[in-house]
XYZ file of C-alpha atoms in Angstrom:
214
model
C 0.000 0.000 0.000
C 1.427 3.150 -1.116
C 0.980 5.474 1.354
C 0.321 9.618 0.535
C 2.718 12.240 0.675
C 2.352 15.883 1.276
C 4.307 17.967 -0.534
C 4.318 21.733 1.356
C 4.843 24.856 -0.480
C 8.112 26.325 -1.295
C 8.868 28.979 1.180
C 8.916 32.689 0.219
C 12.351 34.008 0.102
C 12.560 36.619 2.848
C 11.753 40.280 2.330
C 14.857 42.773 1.855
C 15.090 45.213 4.706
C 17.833 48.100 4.482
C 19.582 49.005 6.926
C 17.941 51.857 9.012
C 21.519 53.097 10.928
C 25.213 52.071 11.823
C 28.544 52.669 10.599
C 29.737 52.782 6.795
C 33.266 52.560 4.788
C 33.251 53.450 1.523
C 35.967 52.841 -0.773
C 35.963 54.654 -4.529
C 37.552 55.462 -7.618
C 37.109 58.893 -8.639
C 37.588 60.956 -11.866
C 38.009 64.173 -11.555
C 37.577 67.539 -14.445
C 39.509 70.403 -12.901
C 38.788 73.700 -14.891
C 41.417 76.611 -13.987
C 43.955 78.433 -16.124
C 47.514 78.742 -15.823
C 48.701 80.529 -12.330
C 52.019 81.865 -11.963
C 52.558 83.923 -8.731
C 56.281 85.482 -8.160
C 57.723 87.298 -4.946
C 60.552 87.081 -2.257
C 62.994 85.686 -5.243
C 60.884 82.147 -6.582
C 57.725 82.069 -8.988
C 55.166 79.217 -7.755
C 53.153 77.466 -10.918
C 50.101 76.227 -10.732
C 49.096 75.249 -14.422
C 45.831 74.422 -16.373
C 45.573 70.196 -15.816
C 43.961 67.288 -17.775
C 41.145 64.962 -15.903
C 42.647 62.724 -13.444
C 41.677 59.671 -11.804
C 42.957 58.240 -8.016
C 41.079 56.795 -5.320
C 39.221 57.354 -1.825
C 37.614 56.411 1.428
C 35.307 57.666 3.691
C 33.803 56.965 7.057
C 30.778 57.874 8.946
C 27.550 56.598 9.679
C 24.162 56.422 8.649
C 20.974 57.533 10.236
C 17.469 56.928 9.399
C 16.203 60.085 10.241
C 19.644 62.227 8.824
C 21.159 60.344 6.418
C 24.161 59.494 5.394
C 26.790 61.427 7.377
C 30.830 60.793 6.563
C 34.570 62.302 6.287
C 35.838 61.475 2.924
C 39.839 61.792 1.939
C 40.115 61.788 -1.661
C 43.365 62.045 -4.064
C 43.419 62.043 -8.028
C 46.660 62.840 -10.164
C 46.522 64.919 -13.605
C 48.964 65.629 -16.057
C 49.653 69.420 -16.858
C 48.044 70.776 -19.554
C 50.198 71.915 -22.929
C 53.346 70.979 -21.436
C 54.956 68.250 -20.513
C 55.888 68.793 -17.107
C 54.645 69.902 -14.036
C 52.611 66.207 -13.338
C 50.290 67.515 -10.350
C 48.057 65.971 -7.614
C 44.689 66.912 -5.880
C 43.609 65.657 -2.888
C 40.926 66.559 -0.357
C 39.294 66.436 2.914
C 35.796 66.793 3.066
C 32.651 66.674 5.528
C 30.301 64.930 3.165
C 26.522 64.075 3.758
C 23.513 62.388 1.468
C 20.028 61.937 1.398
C 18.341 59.129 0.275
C 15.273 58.545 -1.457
C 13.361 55.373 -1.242
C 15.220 54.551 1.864
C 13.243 51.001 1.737
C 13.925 50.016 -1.413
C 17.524 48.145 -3.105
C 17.998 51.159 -5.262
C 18.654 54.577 -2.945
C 18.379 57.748 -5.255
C 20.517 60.444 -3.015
C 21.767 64.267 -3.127
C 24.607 65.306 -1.301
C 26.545 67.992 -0.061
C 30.175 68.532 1.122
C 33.113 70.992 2.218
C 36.339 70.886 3.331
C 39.549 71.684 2.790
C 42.374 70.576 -0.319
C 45.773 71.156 -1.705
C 46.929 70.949 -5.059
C 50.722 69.825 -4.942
C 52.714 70.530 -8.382
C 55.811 68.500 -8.743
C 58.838 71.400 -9.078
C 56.102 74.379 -9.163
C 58.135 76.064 -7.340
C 61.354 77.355 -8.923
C 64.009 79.798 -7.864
C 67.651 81.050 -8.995
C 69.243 78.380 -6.724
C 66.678 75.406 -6.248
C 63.212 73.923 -7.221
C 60.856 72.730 -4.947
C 57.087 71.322 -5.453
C 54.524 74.236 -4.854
C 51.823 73.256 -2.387
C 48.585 75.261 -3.325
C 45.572 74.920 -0.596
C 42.615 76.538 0.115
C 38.260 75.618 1.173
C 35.974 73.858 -1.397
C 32.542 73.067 -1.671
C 30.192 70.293 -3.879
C 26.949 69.580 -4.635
C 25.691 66.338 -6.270
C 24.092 63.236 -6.549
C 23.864 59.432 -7.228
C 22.643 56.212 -6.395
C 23.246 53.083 -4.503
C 22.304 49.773 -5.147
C 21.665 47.046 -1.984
C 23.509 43.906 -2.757
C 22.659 42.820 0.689
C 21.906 44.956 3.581
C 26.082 44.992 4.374
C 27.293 45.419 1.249
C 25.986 48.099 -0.935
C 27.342 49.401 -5.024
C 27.308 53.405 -5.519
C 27.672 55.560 -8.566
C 27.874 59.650 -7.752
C 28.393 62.569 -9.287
C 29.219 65.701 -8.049
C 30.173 69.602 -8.933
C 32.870 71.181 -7.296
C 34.477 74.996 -6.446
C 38.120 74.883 -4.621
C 39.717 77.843 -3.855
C 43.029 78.283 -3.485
C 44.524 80.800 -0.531
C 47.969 80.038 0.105
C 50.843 78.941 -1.842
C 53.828 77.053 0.069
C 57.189 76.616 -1.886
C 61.043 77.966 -1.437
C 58.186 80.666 -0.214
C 55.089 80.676 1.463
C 52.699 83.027 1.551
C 48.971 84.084 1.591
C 47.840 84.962 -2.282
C 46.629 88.701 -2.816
C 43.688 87.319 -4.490
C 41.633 84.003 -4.513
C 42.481 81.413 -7.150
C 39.432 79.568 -8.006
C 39.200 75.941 -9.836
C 36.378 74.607 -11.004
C 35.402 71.323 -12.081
C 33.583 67.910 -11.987
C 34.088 64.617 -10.078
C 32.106 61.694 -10.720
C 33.108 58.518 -8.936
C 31.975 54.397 -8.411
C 32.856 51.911 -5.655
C 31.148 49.910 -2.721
C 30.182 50.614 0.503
C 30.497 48.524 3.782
C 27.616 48.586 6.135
C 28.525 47.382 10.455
C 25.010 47.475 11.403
C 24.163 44.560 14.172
C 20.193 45.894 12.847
C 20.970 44.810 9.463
C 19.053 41.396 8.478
C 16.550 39.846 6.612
C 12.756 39.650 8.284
C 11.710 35.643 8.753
C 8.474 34.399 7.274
C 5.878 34.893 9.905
C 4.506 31.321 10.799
């Protein structure tokens, strides 16, 4: 006698949840569109060059936290490298720190819309840009910045999240330090886009999956 068996119903996979606060790394590749002409400053017997650069790329990380109710709150060191351009010489770097924080839209969903906003401080360091009778040094060039922008992330899994942003951004430059340092007579302002990708890291003990209620 063959006797019946019941087959039960394949089980639902769990619902996603995003997670609602904690702390977040994020690591990134950005490109970066600096728009400035050619700067030449002179005084106290050196010239300091800053000159007119071609896109760059680099990298990042930030940390900070997120917040249900605030958003997305983080300090963000970023460094790209650009070629001078015209001439082939004076091979530059950018780098910045900055007090960055998004919005998200959707917060319950995989894909999080967000604006941002950020400040902070950078320096723009030109290999031998600073250049005397006797000696050449690199000129260090430094000043406040601001961005505005926006992107997307996607959920992979409530730790681990993908992000595309984009972002447009107004550094300007106060001080120059070389053979000599000094405070510029007028501001030198760059402007320029950075757009960037990379993934996030999300230590939330809150993060999880919700199980099937019986």
């Amino acid at each position: 006698m063959v006797k019946p068996v019941m087959l039960l119903p394949k089980q639902a996979d769990p619902p996603f949840v995003p997670p609602e606060s904690g702390l977040l790394l994020r690591i990134l590749t950005p490109m970066q569109l600096l728009n400035h002409d050619d700067v030449v400053v002179s005084g106290s017997g050196s010239a300091e060059v800053m000159p007119a650069v071609h896109p760059g790329v680099g990298f990042g990380v930030t940390a900070g936290m997120r917040d249900k109710s605030m958003g997305e709150v983080d300090v963000s060191y970023q460094r790209t490298y650009h070629r001078a351009s015209g001439v082939d010489a004076f091979p530059s770097s950018f780098r910045a720190i900055d007090l960055q924080w998004r919005v998200h839209g959707r917060p319950e969903e995989r894909l999080q819309p967000y604006v941002m906003a950020a400040g902070g401080i950078q320096e723009m360091r030109v290999t031998d840009g600073s250049v005397s009778a006797t000696s050449i040094e690199d000129a260090r060039w430094g000043g406040p910045n601001w961005q505005l922008g926006g992107g997307a992330t996607y959920f992979v899994s409530p730790r681990l999240s993908v992000f595309v942003e984009g972002a447009y951004r107004s550094a300007h430059y106060r001080r120059v330090e070389g053979i000599a340092d000094g405070q510029l007579q007028e501001w030198v302002r760059s402007r320029g886009i950075r757009v960037a990708s990379g993934v996030a890291f999300r230590f939330d003990p809150s993060a999880r999956t919700v199980p099937e209620s019986e």
